[in-house]
GROMACS .gro file of C-alpha atoms in nm:
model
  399
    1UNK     CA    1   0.089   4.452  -1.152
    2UNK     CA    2   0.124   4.230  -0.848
    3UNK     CA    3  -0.119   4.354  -0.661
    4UNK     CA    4  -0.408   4.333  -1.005
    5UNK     CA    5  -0.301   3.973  -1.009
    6UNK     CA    6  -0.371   3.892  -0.683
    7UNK     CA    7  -0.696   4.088  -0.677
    8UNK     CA    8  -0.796   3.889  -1.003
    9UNK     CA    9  -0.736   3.529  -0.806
   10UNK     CA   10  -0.939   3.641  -0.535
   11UNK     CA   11  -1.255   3.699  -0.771
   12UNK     CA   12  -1.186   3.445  -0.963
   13UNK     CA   13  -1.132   3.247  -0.627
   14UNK     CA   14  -1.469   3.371  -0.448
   15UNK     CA   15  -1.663   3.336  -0.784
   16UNK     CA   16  -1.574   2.980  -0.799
   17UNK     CA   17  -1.689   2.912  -0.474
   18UNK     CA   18  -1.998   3.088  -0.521
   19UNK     CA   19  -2.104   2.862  -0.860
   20UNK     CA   20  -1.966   2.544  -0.644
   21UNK     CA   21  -2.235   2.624  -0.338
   22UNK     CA   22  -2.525   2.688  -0.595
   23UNK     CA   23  -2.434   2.456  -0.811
   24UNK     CA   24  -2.392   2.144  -0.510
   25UNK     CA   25  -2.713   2.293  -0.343
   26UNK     CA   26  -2.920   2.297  -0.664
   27UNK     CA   27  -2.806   1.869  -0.738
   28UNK     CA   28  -2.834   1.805  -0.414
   29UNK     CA   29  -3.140   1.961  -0.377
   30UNK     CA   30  -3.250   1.746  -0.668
   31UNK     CA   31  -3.128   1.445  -0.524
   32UNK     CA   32  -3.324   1.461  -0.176
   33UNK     CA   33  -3.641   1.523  -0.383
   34UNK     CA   34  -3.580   1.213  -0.577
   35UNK     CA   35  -3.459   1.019  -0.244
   36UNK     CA   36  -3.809   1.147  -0.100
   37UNK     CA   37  -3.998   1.055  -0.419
   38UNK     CA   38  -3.797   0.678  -0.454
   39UNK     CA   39  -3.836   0.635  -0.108
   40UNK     CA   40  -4.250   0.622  -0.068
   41UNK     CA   41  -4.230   0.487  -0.432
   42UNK     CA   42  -4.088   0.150  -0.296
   43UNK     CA   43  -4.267   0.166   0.007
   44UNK     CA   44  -4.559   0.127  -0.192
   45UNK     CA   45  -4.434  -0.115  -0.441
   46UNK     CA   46  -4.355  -0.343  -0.134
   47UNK     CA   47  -4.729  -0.271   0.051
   48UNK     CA   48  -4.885  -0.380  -0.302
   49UNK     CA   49  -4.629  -0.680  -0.379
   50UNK     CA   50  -4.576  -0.813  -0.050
   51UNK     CA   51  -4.882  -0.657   0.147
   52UNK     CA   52  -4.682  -0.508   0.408
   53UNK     CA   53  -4.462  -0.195   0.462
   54UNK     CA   54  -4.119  -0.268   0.500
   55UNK     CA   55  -3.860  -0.038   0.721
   56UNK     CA   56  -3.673   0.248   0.534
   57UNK     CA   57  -3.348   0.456   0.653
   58UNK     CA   58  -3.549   0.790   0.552
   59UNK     CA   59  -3.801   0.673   0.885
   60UNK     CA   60  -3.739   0.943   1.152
   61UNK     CA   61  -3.549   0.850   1.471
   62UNK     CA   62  -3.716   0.712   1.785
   63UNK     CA   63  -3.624   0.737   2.153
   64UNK     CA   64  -3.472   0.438   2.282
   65UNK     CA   65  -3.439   0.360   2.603
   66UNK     CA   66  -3.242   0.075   2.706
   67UNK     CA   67  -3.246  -0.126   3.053
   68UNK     CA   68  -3.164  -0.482   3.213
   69UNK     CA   69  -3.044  -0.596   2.808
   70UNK     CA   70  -3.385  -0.492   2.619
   71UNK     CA   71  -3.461  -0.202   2.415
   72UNK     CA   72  -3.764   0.058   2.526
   73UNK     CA   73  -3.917   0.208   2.224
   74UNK     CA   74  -4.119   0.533   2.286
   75UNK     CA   75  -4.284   0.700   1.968
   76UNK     CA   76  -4.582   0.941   1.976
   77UNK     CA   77  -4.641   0.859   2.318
   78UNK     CA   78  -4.609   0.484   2.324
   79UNK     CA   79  -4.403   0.285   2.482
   80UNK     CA   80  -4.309  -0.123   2.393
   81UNK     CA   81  -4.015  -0.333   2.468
   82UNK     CA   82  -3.902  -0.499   2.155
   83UNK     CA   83  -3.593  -0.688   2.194
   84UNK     CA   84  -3.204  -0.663   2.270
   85UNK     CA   85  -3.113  -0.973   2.576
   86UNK     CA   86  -2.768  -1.002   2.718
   87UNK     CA   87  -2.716  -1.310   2.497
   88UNK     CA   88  -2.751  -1.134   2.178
   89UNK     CA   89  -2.519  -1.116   1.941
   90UNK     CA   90  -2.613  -0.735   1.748
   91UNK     CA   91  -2.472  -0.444   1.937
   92UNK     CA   92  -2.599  -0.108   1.829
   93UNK     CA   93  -2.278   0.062   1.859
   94UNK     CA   94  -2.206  -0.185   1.506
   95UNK     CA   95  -2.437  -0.021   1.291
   96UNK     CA   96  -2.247   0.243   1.091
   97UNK     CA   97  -2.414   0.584   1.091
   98UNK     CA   98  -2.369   0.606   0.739
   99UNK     CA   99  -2.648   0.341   0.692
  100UNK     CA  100  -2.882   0.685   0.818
  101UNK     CA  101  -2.985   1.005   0.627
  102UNK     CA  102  -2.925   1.229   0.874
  103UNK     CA  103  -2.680   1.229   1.192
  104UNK     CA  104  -2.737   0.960   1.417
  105UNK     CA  105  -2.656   0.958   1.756
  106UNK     CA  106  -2.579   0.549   1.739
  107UNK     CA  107  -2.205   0.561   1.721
  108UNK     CA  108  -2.272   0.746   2.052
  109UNK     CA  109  -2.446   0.461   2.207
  110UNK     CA  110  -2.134   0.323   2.477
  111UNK     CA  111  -2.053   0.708   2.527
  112UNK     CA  112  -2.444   0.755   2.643
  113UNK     CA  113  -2.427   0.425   2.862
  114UNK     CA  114  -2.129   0.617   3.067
  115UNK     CA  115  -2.282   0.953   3.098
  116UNK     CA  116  -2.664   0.799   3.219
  117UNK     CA  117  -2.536   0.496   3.365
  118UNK     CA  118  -2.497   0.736   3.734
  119UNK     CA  119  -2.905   0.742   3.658
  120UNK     CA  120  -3.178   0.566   3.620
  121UNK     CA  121  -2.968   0.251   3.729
  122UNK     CA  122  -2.802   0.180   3.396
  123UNK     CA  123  -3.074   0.320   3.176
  124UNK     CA  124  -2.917   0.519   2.814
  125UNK     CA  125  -3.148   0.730   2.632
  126UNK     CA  126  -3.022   0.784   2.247
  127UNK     CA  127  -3.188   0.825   1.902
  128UNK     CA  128  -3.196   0.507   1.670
  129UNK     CA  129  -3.336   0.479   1.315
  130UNK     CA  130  -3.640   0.319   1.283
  131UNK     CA  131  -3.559   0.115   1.033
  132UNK     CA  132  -3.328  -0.016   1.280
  133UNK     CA  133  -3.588  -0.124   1.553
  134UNK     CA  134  -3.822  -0.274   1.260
  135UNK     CA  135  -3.562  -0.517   1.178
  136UNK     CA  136  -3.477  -0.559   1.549
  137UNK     CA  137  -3.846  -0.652   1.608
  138UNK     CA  138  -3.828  -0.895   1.283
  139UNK     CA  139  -3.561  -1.106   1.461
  140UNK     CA  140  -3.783  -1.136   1.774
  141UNK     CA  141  -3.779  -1.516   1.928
  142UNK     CA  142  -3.521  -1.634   1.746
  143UNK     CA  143  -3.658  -1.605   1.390
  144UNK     CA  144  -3.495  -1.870   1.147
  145UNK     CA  145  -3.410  -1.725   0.804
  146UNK     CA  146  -3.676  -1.607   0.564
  147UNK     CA  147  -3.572  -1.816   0.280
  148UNK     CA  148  -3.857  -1.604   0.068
  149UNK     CA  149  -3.672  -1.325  -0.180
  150UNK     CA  150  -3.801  -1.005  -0.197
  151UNK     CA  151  -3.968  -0.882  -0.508
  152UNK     CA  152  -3.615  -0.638  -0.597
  153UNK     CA  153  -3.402  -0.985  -0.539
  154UNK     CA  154  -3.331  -1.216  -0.785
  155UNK     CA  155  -3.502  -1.551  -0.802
  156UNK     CA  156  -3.282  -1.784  -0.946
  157UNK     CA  157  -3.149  -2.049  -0.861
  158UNK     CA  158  -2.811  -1.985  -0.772
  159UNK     CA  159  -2.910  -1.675  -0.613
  160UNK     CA  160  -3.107  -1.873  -0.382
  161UNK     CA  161  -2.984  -2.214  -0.349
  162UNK     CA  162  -2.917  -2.169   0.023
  163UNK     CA  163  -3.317  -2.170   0.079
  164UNK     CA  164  -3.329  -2.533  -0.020
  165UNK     CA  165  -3.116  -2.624   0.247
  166UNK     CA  166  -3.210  -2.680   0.593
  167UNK     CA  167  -2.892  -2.542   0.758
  168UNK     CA  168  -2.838  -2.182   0.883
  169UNK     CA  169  -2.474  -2.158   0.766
  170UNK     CA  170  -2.258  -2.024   0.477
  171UNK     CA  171  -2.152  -2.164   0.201
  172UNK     CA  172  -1.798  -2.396   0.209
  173UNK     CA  173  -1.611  -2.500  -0.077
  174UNK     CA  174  -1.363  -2.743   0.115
  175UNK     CA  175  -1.072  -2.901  -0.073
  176UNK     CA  176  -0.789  -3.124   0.020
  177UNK     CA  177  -0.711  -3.435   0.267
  178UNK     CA  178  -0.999  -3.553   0.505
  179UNK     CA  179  -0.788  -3.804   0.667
  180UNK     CA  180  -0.445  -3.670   0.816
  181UNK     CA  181  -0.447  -3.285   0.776
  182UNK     CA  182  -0.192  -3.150   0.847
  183UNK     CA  183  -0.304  -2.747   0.852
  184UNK     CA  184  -0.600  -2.558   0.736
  185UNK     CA  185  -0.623  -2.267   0.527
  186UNK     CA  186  -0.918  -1.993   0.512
  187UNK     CA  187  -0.968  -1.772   0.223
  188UNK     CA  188  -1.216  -1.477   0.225
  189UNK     CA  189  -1.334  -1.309  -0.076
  190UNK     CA  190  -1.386  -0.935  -0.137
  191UNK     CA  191  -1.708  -0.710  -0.174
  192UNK     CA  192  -2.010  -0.821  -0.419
  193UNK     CA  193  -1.765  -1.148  -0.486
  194UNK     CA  194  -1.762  -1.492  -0.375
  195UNK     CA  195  -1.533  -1.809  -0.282
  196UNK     CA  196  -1.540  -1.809  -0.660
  197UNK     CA  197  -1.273  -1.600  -0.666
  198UNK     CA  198  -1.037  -1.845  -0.518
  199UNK     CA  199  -1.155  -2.203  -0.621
  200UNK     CA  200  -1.150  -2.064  -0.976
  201UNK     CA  201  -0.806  -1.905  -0.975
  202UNK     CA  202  -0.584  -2.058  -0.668
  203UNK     CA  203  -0.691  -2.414  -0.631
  204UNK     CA  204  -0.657  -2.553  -0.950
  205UNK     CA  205  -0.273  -2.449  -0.916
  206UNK     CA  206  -0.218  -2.568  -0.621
  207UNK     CA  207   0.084  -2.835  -0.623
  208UNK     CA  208  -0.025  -3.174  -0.527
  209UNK     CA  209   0.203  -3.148  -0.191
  210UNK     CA  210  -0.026  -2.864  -0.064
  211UNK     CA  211  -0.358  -3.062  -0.169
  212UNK     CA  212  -0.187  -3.326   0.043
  213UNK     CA  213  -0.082  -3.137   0.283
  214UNK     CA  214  -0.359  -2.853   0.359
  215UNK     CA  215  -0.724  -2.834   0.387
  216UNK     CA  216  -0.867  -2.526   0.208
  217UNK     CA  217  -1.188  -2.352   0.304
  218UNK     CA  218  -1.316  -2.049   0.113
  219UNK     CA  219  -1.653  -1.897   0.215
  220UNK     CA  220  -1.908  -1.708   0.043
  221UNK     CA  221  -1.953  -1.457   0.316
  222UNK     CA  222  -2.303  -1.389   0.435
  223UNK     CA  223  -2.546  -1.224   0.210
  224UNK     CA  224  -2.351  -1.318  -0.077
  225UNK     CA  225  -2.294  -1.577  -0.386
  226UNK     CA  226  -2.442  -1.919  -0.236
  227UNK     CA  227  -2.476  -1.825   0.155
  228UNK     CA  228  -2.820  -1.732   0.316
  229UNK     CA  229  -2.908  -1.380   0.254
  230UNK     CA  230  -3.149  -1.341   0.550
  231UNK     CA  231  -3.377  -1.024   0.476
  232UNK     CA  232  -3.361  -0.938   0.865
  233UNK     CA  233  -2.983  -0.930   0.933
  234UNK     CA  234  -2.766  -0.576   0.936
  235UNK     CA  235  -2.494  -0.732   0.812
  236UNK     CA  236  -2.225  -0.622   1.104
  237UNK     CA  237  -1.912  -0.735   1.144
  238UNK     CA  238  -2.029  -0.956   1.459
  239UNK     CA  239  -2.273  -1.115   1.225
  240UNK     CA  240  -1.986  -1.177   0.984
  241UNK     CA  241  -1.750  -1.347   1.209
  242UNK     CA  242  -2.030  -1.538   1.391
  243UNK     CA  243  -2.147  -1.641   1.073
  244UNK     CA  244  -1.755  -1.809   0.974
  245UNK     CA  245  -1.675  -1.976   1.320
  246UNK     CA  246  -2.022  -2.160   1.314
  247UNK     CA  247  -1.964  -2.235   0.902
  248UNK     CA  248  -1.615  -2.345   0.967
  249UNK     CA  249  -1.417  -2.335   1.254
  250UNK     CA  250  -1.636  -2.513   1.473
  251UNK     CA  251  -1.768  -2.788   1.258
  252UNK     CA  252  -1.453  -2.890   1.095
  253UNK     CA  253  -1.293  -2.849   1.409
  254UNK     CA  254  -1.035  -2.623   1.282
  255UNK     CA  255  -0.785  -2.558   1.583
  256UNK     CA  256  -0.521  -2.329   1.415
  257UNK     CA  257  -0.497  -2.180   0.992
  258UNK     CA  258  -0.382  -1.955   0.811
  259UNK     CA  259  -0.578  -1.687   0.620
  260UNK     CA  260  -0.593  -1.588   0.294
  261UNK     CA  261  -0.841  -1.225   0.234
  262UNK     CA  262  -0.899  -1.017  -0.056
  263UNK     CA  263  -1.020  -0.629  -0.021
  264UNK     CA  264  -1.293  -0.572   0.192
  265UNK     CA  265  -1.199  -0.955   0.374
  266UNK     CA  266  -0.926  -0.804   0.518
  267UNK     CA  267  -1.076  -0.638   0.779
  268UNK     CA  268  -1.250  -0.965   0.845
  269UNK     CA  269  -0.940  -1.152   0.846
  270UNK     CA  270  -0.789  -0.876   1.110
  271UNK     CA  271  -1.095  -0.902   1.332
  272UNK     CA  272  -1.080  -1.306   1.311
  273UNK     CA  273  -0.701  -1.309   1.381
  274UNK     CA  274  -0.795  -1.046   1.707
  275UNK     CA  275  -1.042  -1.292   1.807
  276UNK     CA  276  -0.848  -1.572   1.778
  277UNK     CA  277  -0.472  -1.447   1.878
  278UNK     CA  278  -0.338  -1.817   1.913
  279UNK     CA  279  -0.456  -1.995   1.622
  280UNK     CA  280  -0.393  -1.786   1.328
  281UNK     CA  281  -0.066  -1.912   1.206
  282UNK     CA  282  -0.049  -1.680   0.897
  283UNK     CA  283  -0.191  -1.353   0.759
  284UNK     CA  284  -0.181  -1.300   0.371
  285UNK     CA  285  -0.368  -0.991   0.268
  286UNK     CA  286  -0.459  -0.857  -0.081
  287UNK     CA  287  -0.504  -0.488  -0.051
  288UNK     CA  288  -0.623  -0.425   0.245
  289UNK     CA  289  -0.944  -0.232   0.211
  290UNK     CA  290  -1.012   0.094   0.198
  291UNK     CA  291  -1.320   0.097  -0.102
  292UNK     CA  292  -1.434  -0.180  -0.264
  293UNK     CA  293  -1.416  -0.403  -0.649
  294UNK     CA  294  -1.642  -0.665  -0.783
  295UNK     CA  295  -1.488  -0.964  -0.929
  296UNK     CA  296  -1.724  -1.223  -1.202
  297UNK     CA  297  -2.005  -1.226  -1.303
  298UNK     CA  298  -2.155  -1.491  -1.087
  299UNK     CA  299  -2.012  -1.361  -0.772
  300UNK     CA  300  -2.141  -1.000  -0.887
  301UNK     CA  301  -2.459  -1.068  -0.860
  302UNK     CA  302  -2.564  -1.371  -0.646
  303UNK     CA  303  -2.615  -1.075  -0.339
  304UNK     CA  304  -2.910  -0.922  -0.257
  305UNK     CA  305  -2.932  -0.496  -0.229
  306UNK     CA  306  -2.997  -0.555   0.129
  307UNK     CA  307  -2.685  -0.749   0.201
  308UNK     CA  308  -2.362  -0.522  -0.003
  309UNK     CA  309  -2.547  -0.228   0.134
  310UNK     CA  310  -2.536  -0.322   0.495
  311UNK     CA  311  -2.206  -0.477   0.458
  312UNK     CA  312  -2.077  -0.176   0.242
  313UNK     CA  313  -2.173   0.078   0.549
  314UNK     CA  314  -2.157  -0.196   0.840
  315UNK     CA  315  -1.810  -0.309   0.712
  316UNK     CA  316  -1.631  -0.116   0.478
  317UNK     CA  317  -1.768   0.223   0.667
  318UNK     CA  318  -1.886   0.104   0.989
  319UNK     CA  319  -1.501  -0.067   1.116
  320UNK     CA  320  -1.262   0.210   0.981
  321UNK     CA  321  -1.185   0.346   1.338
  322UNK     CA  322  -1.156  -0.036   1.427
  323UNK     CA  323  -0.892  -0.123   1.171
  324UNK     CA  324  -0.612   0.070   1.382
  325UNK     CA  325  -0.663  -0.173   1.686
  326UNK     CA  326  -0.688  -0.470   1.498
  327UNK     CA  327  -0.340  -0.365   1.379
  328UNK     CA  328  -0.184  -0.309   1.666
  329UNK     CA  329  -0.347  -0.608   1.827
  330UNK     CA  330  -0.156  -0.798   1.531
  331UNK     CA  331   0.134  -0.664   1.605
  332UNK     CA  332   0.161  -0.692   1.969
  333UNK     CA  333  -0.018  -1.014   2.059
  334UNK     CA  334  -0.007  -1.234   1.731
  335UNK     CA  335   0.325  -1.427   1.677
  336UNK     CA  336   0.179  -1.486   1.328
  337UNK     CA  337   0.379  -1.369   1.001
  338UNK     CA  338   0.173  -1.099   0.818
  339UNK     CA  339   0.282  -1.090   0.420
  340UNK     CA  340   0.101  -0.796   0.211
  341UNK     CA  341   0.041  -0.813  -0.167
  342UNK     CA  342  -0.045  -0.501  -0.384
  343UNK     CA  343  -0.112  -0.432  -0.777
  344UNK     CA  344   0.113  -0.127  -0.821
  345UNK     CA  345  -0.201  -0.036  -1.118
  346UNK     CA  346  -0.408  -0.049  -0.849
  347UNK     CA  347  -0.707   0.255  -0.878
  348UNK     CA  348  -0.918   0.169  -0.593
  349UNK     CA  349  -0.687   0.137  -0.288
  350UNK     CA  350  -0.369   0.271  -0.311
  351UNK     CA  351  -0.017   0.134  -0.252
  352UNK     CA  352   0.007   0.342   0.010
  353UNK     CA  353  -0.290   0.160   0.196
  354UNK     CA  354  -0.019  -0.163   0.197
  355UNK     CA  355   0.272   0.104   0.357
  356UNK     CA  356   0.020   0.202   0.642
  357UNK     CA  357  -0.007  -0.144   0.740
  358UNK     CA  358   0.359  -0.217   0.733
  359UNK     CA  359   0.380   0.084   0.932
  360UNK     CA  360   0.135  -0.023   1.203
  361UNK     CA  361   0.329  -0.419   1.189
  362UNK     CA  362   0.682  -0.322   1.089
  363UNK     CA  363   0.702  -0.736   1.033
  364UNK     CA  364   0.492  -0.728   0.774
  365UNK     CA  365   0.647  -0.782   0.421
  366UNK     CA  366   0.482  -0.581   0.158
  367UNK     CA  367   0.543  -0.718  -0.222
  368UNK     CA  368   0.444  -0.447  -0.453
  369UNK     CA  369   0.352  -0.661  -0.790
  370UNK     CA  370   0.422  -0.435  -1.087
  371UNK     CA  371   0.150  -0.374  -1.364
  372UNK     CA  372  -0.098  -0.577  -1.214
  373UNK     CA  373  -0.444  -0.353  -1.022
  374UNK     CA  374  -0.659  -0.480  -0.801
  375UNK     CA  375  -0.813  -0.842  -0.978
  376UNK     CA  376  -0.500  -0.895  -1.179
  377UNK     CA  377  -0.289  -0.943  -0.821
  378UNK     CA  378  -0.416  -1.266  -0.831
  379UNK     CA  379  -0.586  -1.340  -1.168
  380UNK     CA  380  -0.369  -1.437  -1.421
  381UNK     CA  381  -0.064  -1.471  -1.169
  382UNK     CA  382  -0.256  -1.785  -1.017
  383UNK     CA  383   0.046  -2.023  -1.045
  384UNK     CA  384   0.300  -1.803  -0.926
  385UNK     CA  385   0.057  -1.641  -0.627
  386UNK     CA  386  -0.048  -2.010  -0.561
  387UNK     CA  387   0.323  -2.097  -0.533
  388UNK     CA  388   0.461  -1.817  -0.279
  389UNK     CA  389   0.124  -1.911  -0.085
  390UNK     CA  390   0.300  -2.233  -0.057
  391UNK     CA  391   0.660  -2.104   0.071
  392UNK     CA  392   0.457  -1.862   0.303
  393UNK     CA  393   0.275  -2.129   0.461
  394UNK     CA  394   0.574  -2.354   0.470
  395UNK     CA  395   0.796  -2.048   0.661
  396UNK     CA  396   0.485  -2.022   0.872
  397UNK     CA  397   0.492  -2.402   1.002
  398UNK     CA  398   0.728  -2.314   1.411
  399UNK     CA  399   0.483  -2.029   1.440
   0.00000   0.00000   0.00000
């Protein structure tokens, strides 16, 4: 009897298996026929709209060869330099591979340098999406940003209200003293959200001691709600950062703060506080990131496609194997207290997310808030979140 039952899991086993392959190859099958179909379909939408063909991720790869700080690009027998100096700021190994339909060999890139750099005097020879070099080439000569919206972008007003200004930085929603401050406080928002999500929620509730006391800063992040969505940028995490010490730290001449970060701004909060070891006085981080949620309307859709999909793969996908050395960093070189909240209803990052933190900063205080998920941690438990804000900022003050 045993041995019939046994017998009967294995078919049923190997038969399940079977209908899973044919099944996954037939959709996917579908799928990179439709990807194929979608993909020339906007390319021509965008020749007949904008009168020029603009770079796609289903492009084939092209050698690069890379020497003295520029890029070599050889296709079909061509060669042209087209841009990467020593001053700037993009560095291929950035762009996540996920951005690509096929393997990539960019996450390779410092691994290359080491195994060439013995020839050709420093020269690396890898693959690299053309999609990638397109946009490379866009940002030739220090290009200022196109402050013209695609046709797929929205045109409002809102959506585009950074075009009408003349500066290059993100948006700022600054609140409190302007004489006599005492500290500084810098809140980052989440995926497809914006500074919205604070200056609606936390501010308001605020007690008029902190007002007083601290100057708050909370930033629509780059590409999204009312910052510049530049058409040529790959969203990285260098960009990111760049992006909030020109917006913030250096014109308001912010010398230490604490931070404040929601979901995916954790991992920009970790990779501000490992740039900047001795000023951050405070870490406060709302589920640190794993996947991603959307929070109001507004802040849901002032983004363009170009800038949550490059952040979503630059970012969210791109800095996973980073995450681990911004935590021990934290740990080991940052005096700073780290508190963690998390919505025990929480469906898109687990609890246990918060736990792996604590286990990486054994410092770090994890508060667990019970039937609240991953918008409700801080919407509609304002006043109280606003209040131990206060007391953790307070504790924070002989760091």
């Amino acid at each position: 009897m045993g041995v019939v039952m046994a017998k009967t899991r294995a078919f049923f086993s190997l038969t399940g298996r079977a209908v899973n392959e044919v099944l996954s190859f037939f959709v996917f099958s579908i799928l990179d026929v439709l990807d194929f179909v979608l993909c020339y379909a906007y390319r021509v939408a965008d020749f007949l709209i904008e009168a020029e063909w603009k770079p796609c991720y289903c492009s084939p790869a092209k050698e690069v060869v890379t020497s003295g700080g520029k890029i070599l690009v050889s296709e079909r027998g061509e060669s042209k330099v087209v841009r990467l100096t020593s001053s700037s700021k993009l560095q291929l190994e950035e762009i996540s591979d996920t951005l690509y339909a096929r393997p990539s060999c960019v996450a390779e890139v410092s691994k290359c340098t080491e195994r060439k750099r013995g020839r050709g005097r420093g020269r690396s020879v890898f693959a690299v999406n053309a999609a990638i070099v397109e946009m490379l080439q866009g940002k030739i000569g220090g290009q200022k940003f196109s402050p013209i919206p695609r046709w797929s972008d929205c045109d409002c007003e809102i959506c585009n209200s950074w075009a009408s200004s003349c500066k290059e930085t993100l948006f700022v929603h600054a609140d409190g003293p302007k004489d006599n401050v005492q500290e500084d406080v810098l809140f980052i928002h989440g995926f497809i959200s914006s500074s919205a999500f604070w200056t609606e929620t936390l501010f308001p509730n605020f007690s008029k001691s902190a007002k007083s006391t601290y100057r708050f800063f909370a930033i629509d992040l780059l590409g999204f709600g009312r910052s510049p969505k530049p058409a040529d940028s790959l969203y990285t995490l260098r960009e990111h950062l760049d992006m909030i010490e020109r917006s913030v730290l250096e014109p308001h001449k912010v010398k230490s703060f604490h931070i404040v970060a929601h979901s995916l701004g954790c991992i920009l909060a970790l990779a501000l506080a490992v740039k900047h070891p001795g000023s951050v006085k405070s870490l406060t981080l709302l589920a640190p990131v794993r996947w991603i949620k959307t929070f109001l309307i507004e802040g849901f859709c002032c983004h363009t496609h170009n800038a949550a999909w490059h952040t979503l793969h630059n970012i969210l996908c791109g800095s996973a194997g980073k995450i681990d050395s911004y935590l021990d960093t934290v740990r080991n070189r940052l005096k700073c207290s780290v508190t963690i909240y998390h919505g025990r209803n929480d469906e898109l990052i687990p609890v246990e997310c918060s736990y792996n933190v604590q286990s990486r900063i054994p410092r770090a205080r994890v508060k667990v808030v019970e039937k609240k998920d991953h918008i409700t941690i801080v919407v509609g438990r304002q006043q109280a979140f606003a209040r131990e804000l206060e007391e953790i900022w307070k504790s924070s003050k002989g760091n």
